[in-house]
Coordinates of C-alpha atoms in Angstrom, one line a residue:
M193 CA 0.0 0.0 0.0
S194 CA 1.4 3.4 -1.0
K195 CA 2.0 6.1 1.7
E196 CA 1.7 8.9 -0.9
T197 CA 0.0 12.0 0.5
I198 CA -3.3 13.0 -1.1
Y199 CA -4.6 16.5 -0.4
R200 CA -8.3 17.4 -0.2
V201 CA -8.9 20.9 -1.5
S202 CA -12.2 22.7 -1.0
F203 CA -13.0 26.0 -2.7
V204 CA -15.9 28.1 -3.9
S205 CA -16.3 29.1 -7.6
Q206 CA -19.3 31.1 -8.8
G207 CA -21.3 30.2 -5.7
E208 CA -20.6 26.5 -5.9
V209 CA -18.5 24.5 -3.5
Y210 CA -15.9 22.2 -5.0
E211 CA -14.0 19.4 -3.2
I212 CA -11.2 17.9 -5.2
Y213 CA -8.3 15.6 -4.3
A214 CA -4.8 16.1 -5.6
R215 CA -1.3 14.7 -5.2
N216 CA 0.5 18.1 -5.2
V217 CA -0.5 21.4 -3.8
S218 CA 1.9 24.4 -3.7
Q219 CA 2.0 28.2 -3.7
G220 CA 3.1 28.1 -7.3
G221 CA 4.4 31.1 -9.3
L222 CA 1.2 33.1 -9.4
F223 CA 0.9 35.4 -6.4
G224 CA -2.3 34.8 -4.4
F225 CA -3.1 31.5 -5.9
I226 CA -2.5 27.9 -5.0
E227 CA -1.3 25.5 -7.7
I228 CA -3.1 22.1 -7.7
E229 CA -1.6 19.2 -9.7
G230 CA -2.2 15.5 -10.1
L231 CA -6.0 15.5 -9.6
V232 CA -7.2 12.2 -8.2
F233 CA -10.6 10.7 -8.8
G234 CA -12.2 7.5 -7.5
E235 CA -10.1 7.3 -4.4
R236 CA -12.9 8.1 -2.0
S237 CA -15.0 5.1 -2.8
K238 CA -13.9 2.4 -5.1
L239 CA -17.2 0.4 -4.9
L240 CA -19.8 3.1 -5.2
I241 CA -20.4 5.6 -8.0
D242 CA -20.6 9.1 -6.6
S243 CA -22.5 11.4 -9.0
S244 CA -20.8 14.6 -7.7
E245 CA -17.4 13.0 -8.2
E246 CA -18.4 11.9 -11.7
R247 CA -19.4 15.5 -12.5
L248 CA -16.1 16.8 -11.2
K249 CA -14.2 14.2 -13.2
T250 CA -16.0 15.3 -16.4
E251 CA -15.4 19.0 -15.6
F252 CA -11.7 18.6 -14.9
E253 CA -11.0 16.0 -17.6
G254 CA -7.7 16.6 -19.2
V255 CA -6.6 19.2 -16.6
R256 CA -3.0 18.7 -15.5
R257 CA -2.7 21.8 -13.3
T258 CA -5.2 24.4 -12.1
Y259 CA -4.9 27.6 -10.0
V260 CA -7.4 28.5 -7.2
P261 CA -7.4 31.9 -5.4
L262 CA -5.9 31.4 -2.0
H263 CA -8.6 33.3 -0.2
L264 CA -11.3 31.0 -1.6
S265 CA -9.6 27.7 -0.7
L266 CA -9.1 25.3 2.2
I267 CA -6.6 22.5 2.1
H268 CA -6.8 19.3 4.2
I269 CA -4.0 16.8 4.5

Protein backbone atom coordinates (compact mmCIF):
# COMPACT_ATOMS: atom_id res chain seq x y z
CA MET A 1 0.00 0.00 0.00
CA SER A 2 1.35 3.42 -1.01
CA LYS A 3 2.00 6.06 1.66
CA GLU A 4 1.71 8.89 -0.86
CA THR A 5 0.00 12.02 0.48
CA ILE A 6 -3.29 13.04 -1.10
CA TYR A 7 -4.64 16.52 -0.36
CA ARG A 8 -8.32 17.42 -0.18
CA VAL A 9 -8.88 20.94 -1.48
CA SER A 10 -12.20 22.72 -0.98
CA PHE A 11 -12.97 25.99 -2.74
CA VAL A 12 -15.86 28.13 -3.92
CA SER A 13 -16.29 29.09 -7.56
CA GLN A 14 -19.29 31.06 -8.82
CA GLY A 15 -21.27 30.22 -5.68
CA GLU A 16 -20.63 26.47 -5.94
CA VAL A 17 -18.50 24.52 -3.46
CA TYR A 18 -15.91 22.20 -5.00
CA GLU A 19 -14.03 19.44 -3.19
CA ILE A 20 -11.22 17.87 -5.19
CA TYR A 21 -8.33 15.57 -4.34
CA ALA A 22 -4.77 16.10 -5.59
CA ARG A 23 -1.29 14.68 -5.18
CA ASN A 24 0.52 18.06 -5.22
CA VAL A 25 -0.51 21.43 -3.80
CA SER A 26 1.85 24.41 -3.71
CA GLN A 27 1.97 28.19 -3.73
CA GLY A 28 3.14 28.14 -7.35
CA GLY A 29 4.38 31.09 -9.33
CA LEU A 30 1.16 33.07 -9.42
CA PHE A 31 0.91 35.37 -6.38
CA GLY A 32 -2.28 34.85 -4.35
CA PHE A 33 -3.12 31.50 -5.93
CA ILE A 34 -2.46 27.90 -4.99
CA GLU A 35 -1.33 25.50 -7.67
CA ILE A 36 -3.08 22.13 -7.71
CA GLU A 37 -1.56 19.25 -9.71
CA GLY A 38 -2.22 15.55 -10.11
CA LEU A 39 -5.97 15.50 -9.62
CA VAL A 40 -7.20 12.20 -8.21
CA PHE A 41 -10.64 10.70 -8.84
CA GLY A 42 -12.18 7.49 -7.53
CA GLU A 43 -10.09 7.32 -4.35
CA ARG A 44 -12.90 8.15 -1.96
CA SER A 45 -15.00 5.13 -2.81
CA LYS A 46 -13.86 2.37 -5.09
CA LEU A 47 -17.16 0.44 -4.92
CA LEU A 48 -19.84 3.13 -5.16
CA ILE A 49 -20.35 5.61 -7.97
CA ASP A 50 -20.59 9.13 -6.58
CA SER A 51 -22.50 11.39 -9.01
CA SER A 52 -20.83 14.56 -7.69
CA GLU A 53 -17.39 13.01 -8.20
CA GLU A 54 -18.35 11.93 -11.71
CA ARG A 55 -19.41 15.52 -12.46
CA LEU A 56 -16.05 16.82 -11.22
CA LYS A 57 -14.19 14.16 -13.20
CA THR A 58 -15.99 15.30 -16.36
CA GLU A 59 -15.44 18.99 -15.60
CA PHE A 60 -11.71 18.58 -14.89
CA GLU A 61 -11.05 16.01 -17.63
CA GLY A 62 -7.67 16.64 -19.23
CA VAL A 63 -6.60 19.21 -16.60
CA ARG A 64 -3.01 18.67 -15.46
CA ARG A 65 -2.71 21.79 -13.30
CA THR A 66 -5.16 24.40 -12.06
CA TYR A 67 -4.92 27.56 -9.97
CA VAL A 68 -7.37 28.53 -7.23
CA PRO A 69 -7.39 31.89 -5.40
CA LEU A 70 -5.86 31.40 -1.96
CA HIS A 71 -8.60 33.32 -0.16
CA LEU A 72 -11.28 30.97 -1.56
CA SER A 73 -9.64 27.66 -0.69
CA LEU A 74 -9.14 25.32 2.24
CA ILE A 75 -6.58 22.51 2.12
CA HIS A 76 -6.81 19.30 4.15
CA ILE A 77 -4.00 16.76 4.46
